[in-house]
Amino acid sequence: MNNDLLTLTPLITVIVGAMAVLVSDMITPNRNHAPVAVALAALGATAALLINQGGSSASALGGSYVAGPFVAFLGLLGISIVAITLLIAPAYLAVRKYPTAELAATLLFALAGAILLGAATDLVTLFVGLELMVIPGYVLAGYAKRDPLSTEGAVKYFLLGSFSSAILLFGIVVLWGVAGTASLSGIATTLASGNASAGLAVALALITTGSAFKIAAVPFHYWTPDAYQGSPTPITGYLSVGPKVGAFVLLIKLFVIALAPLAALWIPVMVVLAAATMTLGNLVALTQSNVKRMLAYSSIAHTGYLMVGIVAAGAGQAAGIAGVLFYTAAYAFMNLGAFAFLTALQGRPGATTQLSDLAGLGRKHPRMALLATIFLLSLTGIPPTAGFFAKTYVILAAVQAGGPATILAVIAVLNAAIAAFYYLRVIVYLFMRDPAEPAIQVAEGPMLRAGLLLAAVGTVALGLAPTPIIEAVVQALAK
Amino acid sequence: MPLPDVIPFIGLGWSDVLFLLLSGVVLAAAFAVVFGRDIIKSGLFLILTLGALAGIYVMLGAAIVAGAQVLVYIGAISVLILFAIMLTQTKVAPVKLAFQTQVAPAALAAVLLAVLFGLAFGSTNWGSTVFTDTPAATGTAPVAAALFGPYLLAFEIASVLILAAVIGGLYLAMEPKADEVGEEAQ
Amino acid sequence: MSQIAGHLEPYLVLAGMLFAIGSFGFLARRNAISMLMSIELMLNAVNLAALAFGAFIPSLAGQGAAFALLIIAVAAAEATVGLAIVIAIFRNRKTPLVDEYDTMRQ
Amino acid sequence: MTPIDPVMEVAALPGYAPLLLLLPLIGFAFTAALGRRLGKMAHLVPLGAIVVTWALAMSLAIPALTGGLGEGGASMPLFTWIASGDLSFGLGLHVDALTGALLLVVTTVGALVHLYSVGYMSHDDSYWRFFAYLNLFMFSMLLLVLADNLLVVFAAWELVGLSSYLLIGFWYTKTAPGLAAKKAFITNRVGDVGFALGLMGLVVVFGSLDIHTVLAGVEAGALVGPAATVIALLIFCGAVGKSAQFPLHVWLPDAMEGPTPVSALIHAATMVNAGVYLVARMSPLFAASHDAMLIVAGIGIFTAIFAASIAFTQTDIKRVLAFSTLSQLGYMFAALGVGAWVPAIFHLITHGFFKGLLFLGSGSVIHAVDGEQEMTKMGGLWRKIPITYATMLVGTVAIAGLPPLAGFWSKDEILGEAFKFGFTWVWLVGMVVAGMTAFYMFRLMGLTFWGKSRVHDESHVHESPWTMTVPLIILAVPSIAIGAALGFPFANGILVGGLEPIFHPAIAMLAHEHEAWTLFGIDGLLMLASVTVASIGTVIGVRLFRDDNGAFLGGVTRRLQPLYDGSRNRWYFDDLNDLVFVRFGRKFANALWWFDRRVVDGTVNGVATLTSSGGRGLRQIQTGRVQNYALGIAFGLVAIAAAYLVLAG
Amino acid sequence: MSGVPILSLIIFVPLLGALGIALLPSSRPSVVRFAALATSLVTFVLSLGMLLGIRAQGGEFAFSEQLSWIPSFGITYHLGVDGLSGALVVLTTLLSWICILASFGPIQTRVKEYFISFLILETGMLGVFLSLDLFLFYIFWEIVLVPMYLIIGIWGGADRIYATIKFVLYTLVGSLLMLVAILATAFSHQAVTGSWAGAFDLIALRGTIVDPTLQILGFAAFALAFAIKVPMFPFHTWLPDAHVQAPTAGSVILAGVLLKLGGYGFIRFAIPLFPDGAHLFAPLMIVLSVIAIIYGALVAIVQTDLKKLIAYSSVSHMGFVTLGIFTFNQQGVDGAILQMLNHGLITSGLFLLVGIGYERTHDREIAKMGGWAVRTPVYAALFGFFLFASVGLPGLSGFAGEFLVLLGAFIANPMVAGAATFVMILAAVYLLYMYQRVFTGPLSPFLKGLGSHLTDVTPTEILTLAPLAAMIVVFGVMPTILTSLFAQSVQTFLMSAISTVGQ
């Protein structure tokens, strides 16, 4: 048991951290920075613990929680996501008179869920972890509770989310019943022996639908644009990466591990979904005039690219999972960066994120515009940025998998070209248009700057020297 | 004199009758929940549905779950729902207010799902045991064994989950202070 | 001797029906609260299935109840947050009819 | 593709030979760079350069013509120009009798034109530029005749084209010269395409463009049949362009927009002869294809009569001379076509001198009447400018083919051999042309010098300065004597002796039987005939134009109105070109341009618009209503389930 | 000398310069200008040194550097130079400083950003020419896009945004498919050898790709990317837009170097990697090249904008490059490479001259011009010089390349050569027709209206043109200087281009 506790320490630290945040808020009310500080401290501690756990994999509680490089990787990724969010959010929330304590706590709870998701080895734990990661998301979406848009987004997110949770859960239960065990690996072995029954097919369908919703794959993506546009910008940043990473972990665990024997069934469906997802995401993003909503649609497109990796993984290419993991990391940094940029532009309450607001920013705030350019180029997939290498990685996996995956790869790159149009259009407004009147007020502050910088560093570093991450990823998969 | 364990002429066991009765109530009440125009009545029918389900849980030998069902749902959830109804002050609503314009396709989707589940679950061989009567009642011991064995972590986390939900719910539901102004722009 | 109650399938079919009814309610009702209720129906259907499996699949004996309890807990959490959100938006929009929450579209 | 070694032994050129090219080049570079500052002194360096060049050229040409260099001539390799793989094209000099003949004309007329220009261009602002261009031309022309590699010949070919472009367009502030220059260059390019393709053909066959390798190969029979015909004709295209033969003759008359010395040098005496030189140089190649010879002869003789018929009615003094140049060049090609190579070159030489003389004379006339070129505004000038008159009369008699002046000898040999080699039709047409030539030349003389003056202000009319008259006088000398000097005794004068070896292989291939020349036999008769025809033309010309009888001429004109108009409008050939190439060509290009924007680029933009409109369509499904979304999810679920059930079977 | 990583220096000196300039105050544009000029001159000198060294070093590639970069996939930082890339590198460094000098006057807004972009662009281009690792090559290939995108989009003409986006998207479509092909190639290598080592290394890959489908599809993908860059008909329509909208220096680099990336790609990567595919597609490529040659010239005739005219002439001239390459014989390839270099010199000169004129007139409408030579004889003369070079006048550098290409084509197929040779006429038509309308005749009212603004070329401008003119003459008289420089490269190319199944 003692050993188990040791293994569980990162998880526990996060949860305790969440409570500590609340306590600190009670002690010193109306002090926006205290909770953030506490939260960051907790994150730091957790990171330390994870790194310390590092490569050695240990299991706790009779194997329902397996720590190891995979968890460490996800944990650290999640920590950086939460950290950047916590750095950029306060400025935004302060001017709008929203507290930071609940934000910090909720984010930490969600992080705990994500870690659990990564460590889970059975359906039940997996599901609980998922919910622990998702439910705080509903709260965050509605965090600007006096803002009709924020609450509208939250309602849509919550209703559809719980609907899909029910679907996913039903699928999990039926799968559980069919396999007669909750353990993921156990399911794989049973399925490998038996042949697919109608019940199993239905279970698979339910699970596919449920998880496709969580990653916002077409045609289960509808919640994304509204929830993202409605939420407060920094939180949108978090929502667009955090839950997405978690959802893909779910996909890996359910499909690549548990349902691997049924790959022949689900790969065709995934291929269709992926193609539809990236295409719709890009085409609609093309028509958006609101940058925030445009990024929402673009995040749908990125889901599509990530699914390419899943397909490759299903076809037995370990590089597929590696690609997905690398992509999530790259995506986390560049997309958070983009939203951090938007956050900075919304220094005033009521500031919009229309393209026209960005006009001529390059002259007034060259540094800010430069950072934005880095993130946009990375999202476009122009070397030497993280985004480029991420795309390359999943495409490489797809090419290795061959067959339909290769076609998917071609569709993916053509989509990337379409995507280039709307990402570059932002750059057009930044540098090639005359400044907008009245000029937007850019938020300042060390934390915000730190957040932006962190994101930028990640974006560039993963592009120039991807090797460490690749090795981490590969190691994470070596189980 | 003891009852015959098979009802004459029908050929069903008493448990079968009970099951049919309860499931009949469940389905009927559920229909009432989704079709009823008075939301308060819907709430009450939901409670009825859940109650009947609790009965079926007992038949499945999960008395403890039935208990939890009664406590948590019929207690807490229903109360919350009624509370919400008060809050939203909605009384009997005309059909156009109660139902979506897409009711027809919705019905179609639901029917398709029902057929799908019915056929799939009916036709699948689950490798399940068959009981002469209802499944034997499993005492609390194996449940506890499961909860504190393989599902311990999940169980603990569930508590954290509820904590998180409560915190979030409190934050969202709290009245905004006077000095805080709304905004409409993203 | 029982012809029905002793078999797994009837319970599952019942669960399926209940799930379908719940989803219909979710798709068809305009009132947010009604939609929440429908979701509860769906979750209970899942619960029923879980318990049925627990009762009929030997290797899952006893686990059904545990799973069901967890699901109840999760459902409770969801409901809490859900209601809070509904209250919050009702405060802004003064209507529980979800199809009127369509400021953001396309 | 292995090169074949030349058959004739080749001597080495004296070391100073490259100066023939370097001096003009230096003159050009120097003047182009500094001339602007030298003002009226600008001519010194170029003129000096050319005079020296002339001396050097003579020191090579005379021995070459008199066999002093040996049959194979002499050469000097300089450096490799273009090399690729096993192919390499080197620049080297080669001088033999044929080269000598060309050097004789080119450098002599060239030097004289330089001298002449000192006076003629004295009033021009960009005096220096003129001399720079002239030297550039001299360099190019000498390179053309001296080069021993056809690729270099082609290069020089283009360079003389450039110089011609620059000199025709010399007065660039006016519109006409610009157009004429452009026309000249482009028309030449048409021919050059053929030339270039011909060269490529030769490379493929012989793996080299070294003239001697190629010719040796041809003589060895390595190139026969259709291939020979095709390649020969392709190369002939180049000649047709440069020597302004039909149908590429259109540029030459317009080229008269250039200053008159240019017309004399480039468009009468030297450059236009390049085509003749090329065909003569490649004589074995043409001899290898009977059809090619026929076509050459045909085009030549047709051009001769065609141009002469136009010259009849032109009133611009320089245009008359231009058409007569065409006509005379036609003669030369006819000669080449019938296999009378020596006479062709002979005529090239004599024509070079007397046509140069005539052009310079006309320049002197124009100079005298302040730039007026219309003969209708001249007349009776012989008293005012006697030297010009006298010298031009010499030129006219020479071109008319009246013995004993130069033209007679060469022209007579051409006609004679045409007849003897059995090309009676060539001979017949040639006779007619001879008569016509005499006629229109005396018409020119008459309109310009005889009758009463039609000049509006006679006071200004004056004889030209010595720098202009001296060249006239000097040129008059060869116009009178060179025919006899080179062509007597008949059929084996100096020239024949010098050139025979050059053309021997070709003649051998044609196997024309050559019986001895007989004064009291066929040759005498032919000579008599040609002289008669020429005299008739002369008599009519003199008779009609000695003094004005406009009435009678008007009558004739009216009776022959359609013919008159046709001739006056160059038989509408330029209009035809304009219609076909300029108008339709532009239409076609515009059509392509439309295609480029609407179809090619339209597709590109179409894809873009399609994409964005697709996006606009797809965003409609985002209705903003939760339950629409949920319905989508539900149906998605059903669809996926169905898919799985199908896949699972 | 071999100790110094001279290639890395050449590539990254401009980048360092850009970083340095970023630190300079934007308030001092002149300092920025000279810093940029100095950087580019240093690079130029370095590249000249490298060129001299190539012969000294033995082996196919001189000065090669190889560092492990992403070992998991055998991706290395592998540089090397041979005669071909060496010549193109020097062309790049030369044009770079010329362009920077030529931008002193025209670029007055956001000077700092401009020169930073320009130096980054130079780094990208040099990287493309010097990379021997497919992945590295691709990265530089893409990097080139960004600064060009900014240069056209920020400092370009009225319709610049449409033009620049078109340019980038068009190029991206091609290059992204090429990326897929690169990865497929690498994987096939890994699948065959069982290790990632050398999977992206050009030298290791050459001649090892046997899978026929990969040969075909791989070549198709590479060829598309390069055909768009060259640009070959019918992928050329981005070019006129980009040229017309780009600032002068942008057009110069575009015509002088960027188009060459395509031709270089064919010679260095597409054909050696996929000889079978190349031979399969060769007939199509040749037909497209001939179409481009004739079509570009015909369309050029009716252009009303000076830059557009020259842009279409580029389409025509670059058609010779692709034509020569796909003859697969020595003459053709020699000619193609010569044509690349000469087009780089000549067309750059023409764009510089158009820019110089635009500085005075702020117009490029041919119809408004006329009699320009009257006012600015030197300008007219220079224009005429480059124009005749472009016409392919023997003695100037344009001729040798075109002739060798045509010769190669004739050896491969006389009909093709026959068709292509007609461009000799068309080139004369569109260029002389333009020259006659713009420079000769009486001074047009529009030009007269400019009065004293219509000045002749300044010494600086002559300084930008002189080196080009000099090289045009030198390489016109002695093209062997160049052909001997890259003879070895051509030999290797012809060896590697032999199709294993083609014959």
PDB file of N, CA, C and O in Angstrom, chain D residues 48 58 121 147 154 204 236-237 264 363 379 381 386 412 440 451 455 537 545 548 561 584 586 594 602 621:
ATOM      1  N   GLY D  48      40.359  54.831 -89.028  1.00  0.00           N
ATOM      2  CA  GLY D  48      41.717  54.292 -89.032  1.00  0.00           C
ATOM      3  C   GLY D  48      41.693  52.781 -88.969  1.00  0.00           C
ATOM      4  O   GLY D  48      42.296  52.074 -89.780  1.00  0.00           O
ATOM      5  N   MET D  58      43.601  42.997 -97.905  1.00  0.00           N
ATOM      6  CA  MET D  58      44.126  42.879 -99.269  1.00  0.00           C
ATOM      7  C   MET D  58      45.317  41.929 -99.272  1.00  0.00           C
ATOM      8  O   MET D  58      45.457  41.066-100.137  1.00  0.00           O
ATOM      9  N   MET D 121      27.459  62.142 -92.675  1.00  0.00           N
ATOM     10  CA  MET D 121      26.829  62.200 -91.354  1.00  0.00           C
ATOM     11  C   MET D 121      27.288  63.415 -90.564  1.00  0.00           C
ATOM     12  O   MET D 121      26.952  63.544 -89.385  1.00  0.00           O
ATOM     13  N   ALA D 147      35.122  32.929 -90.550  1.00  0.00           N
ATOM     14  CA  ALA D 147      34.941  31.821 -89.617  1.00  0.00           C
ATOM     15  C   ALA D 147      35.057  30.493 -90.352  1.00  0.00           C
ATOM     16  O   ALA D 147      34.651  30.367 -91.501  1.00  0.00           O
ATOM     17  N   PHE D 154      26.993  31.240 -88.075  1.00  0.00           N
ATOM     18  CA  PHE D 154      25.637  31.569 -87.637  1.00  0.00           C
ATOM     19  C   PHE D 154      25.661  32.729 -86.648  1.00  0.00           C
ATOM     20  O   PHE D 154      24.880  33.678 -86.734  1.00  0.00           O
ATOM     21  N   VAL D 204      24.031  16.384 -86.180  1.00  0.00           N
ATOM     22  CA  VAL D 204      23.614  14.997 -85.959  1.00  0.00           C
ATOM     23  C   VAL D 204      24.294  14.078 -86.970  1.00  0.00           C
ATOM     24  O   VAL D 204      24.727  12.978 -86.646  1.00  0.00           O
ATOM     25  N   PHE D 236      19.427  26.979 -96.762  1.00  0.00           N
ATOM     26  CA  PHE D 236      19.070  27.979 -97.777  1.00  0.00           C
ATOM     27  C   PHE D 236      18.090  29.002 -97.189  1.00  0.00           C
ATOM     28  O   PHE D 236      18.138  30.190 -97.520  1.00  0.00           O
ATOM     29  N   CYS D 237      17.222  28.536 -96.267  1.00  0.00           N
ATOM     30  CA  CYS D 237      16.294  29.488 -95.627  1.00  0.00           C
ATOM     31  C   CYS D 237      17.071  30.667 -95.066  1.00  0.00           C
ATOM     32  O   CYS D 237      16.710  31.829 -95.264  1.00  0.00           O
ATOM     33  N   ALA D 264      24.235  51.484 -98.658  1.00  0.00           N
ATOM     34  CA  ALA D 264      25.283  51.118 -99.611  1.00  0.00           C
ATOM     35  C   ALA D 264      26.091  49.943 -99.087  1.00  0.00           C
ATOM     36  O   ALA D 264      26.296  48.946 -99.781  1.00  0.00           O
ATOM     37  N   GLY D 363      23.055  58.706-102.411  1.00  0.00           N
ATOM     38  CA  GLY D 363      23.231  59.473-101.181  1.00  0.00           C
ATOM     39  C   GLY D 363      23.702  60.866-101.478  1.00  0.00           C
ATOM     40  O   GLY D 363      23.194  61.859-100.934  1.00  0.00           O
ATOM     41  N   GLY D 379      15.390  65.900-110.995  1.00  0.00           N
ATOM     42  CA  GLY D 379      15.441  66.197-112.423  1.00  0.00           C
ATOM     43  C   GLY D 379      16.445  67.278-112.756  1.00  0.00           C
ATOM     44  O   GLY D 379      16.678  68.219-111.968  1.00  0.00           O
ATOM     45  N   LEU D 381      19.583  67.433-112.632  1.00  0.00           N
ATOM     46  CA  LEU D 381      20.628  67.741-111.648  1.00  0.00           C
ATOM     47  C   LEU D 381      22.026  67.581-112.222  1.00  0.00           C
ATOM     48  O   LEU D 381      23.006  67.916-111.578  1.00  0.00           O
ATOM     49  N   PRO D 386      27.992  67.357-111.090  1.00  0.00           N
ATOM     50  CA  PRO D 386      28.545  66.586-112.203  1.00  0.00           C
ATOM     51  C   PRO D 386      29.280  65.323-111.758  1.00  0.00           C
ATOM     52  O   PRO D 386      29.092  64.257-112.347  1.00  0.00           O
ATOM     53  N   ASP D 412      26.797  38.128-118.003  1.00  0.00           N
ATOM     54  CA  ASP D 412      26.875  37.299-119.206  1.00  0.00           C
ATOM     55  C   ASP D 412      27.272  35.875-118.861  1.00  0.00           C
ATOM     56  O   ASP D 412      26.678  34.914-119.334  1.00  0.00           O
ATOM     57  N   TYR D 440      14.945  50.182-116.094  1.00  0.00           N
ATOM     58  CA  TYR D 440      14.591  50.978-114.902  1.00  0.00           C
ATOM     59  C   TYR D 440      15.780  51.767-114.391  1.00  0.00           C
ATOM     60  O   TYR D 440      15.626  52.820-113.796  1.00  0.00           O
ATOM     61  N   GLY D 451      16.270  65.955-118.086  1.00  0.00           N
ATOM     62  CA  GLY D 451      15.045  66.750-118.172  1.00  0.00           C
ATOM     63  C   GLY D 451      15.185  68.043-117.389  1.00  0.00           C
ATOM     64  O   GLY D 451      16.286  68.440-116.978  1.00  0.00           O
ATOM     65  N   VAL D 455      13.113  70.445-108.690  1.00  0.00           N
ATOM     66  CA  VAL D 455      13.504  70.759-107.317  1.00  0.00           C
ATOM     67  C   VAL D 455      12.895  72.095-106.917  1.00  0.00           C
ATOM     68  O   VAL D 455      12.952  73.050-107.691  1.00  0.00           O
ATOM     69  N   GLY D 537      16.834  47.538-123.651  1.00  0.00           N
ATOM     70  CA  GLY D 537      16.349  48.163-122.424  1.00  0.00           C
ATOM     71  C   GLY D 537      16.907  49.560-122.301  1.00  0.00           C
ATOM     72  O   GLY D 537      16.176  50.526-122.055  1.00  0.00           O
ATOM     73  N   PHE D 545      13.091  58.716-120.980  1.00  0.00           N
ATOM     74  CA  PHE D 545      13.320  59.594-119.830  1.00  0.00           C
ATOM     75  C   PHE D 545      14.380  60.644-120.078  1.00  0.00           C
ATOM     76  O   PHE D 545      14.767  61.339-119.156  1.00  0.00           O
ATOM     77  N   ASP D 548      11.420  65.170-120.274  1.00  0.00           N
ATOM     78  CA  ASP D 548      10.106  64.809-119.737  1.00  0.00           C
ATOM     79  C   ASP D 548       9.098  64.621-120.850  1.00  0.00           C
ATOM     80  O   ASP D 548       8.879  65.512-121.660  1.00  0.00           O
ATOM     81  N   GLN D 561      -3.123  50.402-116.114  1.00  0.00           N
ATOM     82  CA  GLN D 561      -3.356  50.803-114.723  1.00  0.00           C
ATOM     83  C   GLN D 561      -3.175  49.662-113.721  1.00  0.00           C
ATOM     84  O   GLN D 561      -2.350  49.744-112.817  1.00  0.00           O
ATOM     85  N   PHE D 584      -3.681  38.346 -88.138  1.00  0.00           N
ATOM     86  CA  PHE D 584      -4.116  37.041 -87.620  1.00  0.00           C
ATOM     87  C   PHE D 584      -3.230  36.603 -86.460  1.00  0.00           C
ATOM     88  O   PHE D 584      -3.702  36.095 -85.454  1.00  0.00           O
ATOM     89  N   ARG D 586      -1.758  38.426 -84.276  1.00  0.00           N
ATOM     90  CA  ARG D 586      -2.173  39.136 -83.068  1.00  0.00           C
ATOM     91  C   ARG D 586      -3.487  38.561 -82.548  1.00  0.00           C
ATOM     92  O   ARG D 586      -3.637  38.319 -81.350  1.00  0.00           O
ATOM     93  N   TRP D 594      -6.496  35.280 -73.804  1.00  0.00           N
ATOM     94  CA  TRP D 594      -7.815  35.067 -73.200  1.00  0.00           C
ATOM     95  C   TRP D 594      -7.851  33.686 -72.561  1.00  0.00           C
ATOM     96  O   TRP D 594      -8.235  33.528 -71.397  1.00  0.00           O
ATOM     97  N   GLY D 602      -8.385  30.652 -64.900  1.00  0.00           N
ATOM     98  CA  GLY D 602      -9.768  30.520 -64.453  1.00  0.00           C
ATOM     99  C   GLY D 602      -9.950  29.234 -63.658  1.00  0.00           C
ATOM    100  O   GLY D 602     -10.609  29.223 -62.620  1.00  0.00           O
ATOM    101  N   ILE D 621     -24.890  23.998 -41.782  1.00  0.00           N
ATOM    102  CA  ILE D 621     -25.380  22.940 -40.881  1.00  0.00           C
ATOM    103  C   ILE D 621     -25.155  23.334 -39.432  1.00  0.00           C
ATOM    104  O   ILE D 621     -25.722  22.731 -38.535  1.00  0.00           O
TER     105      ILE D 621
END
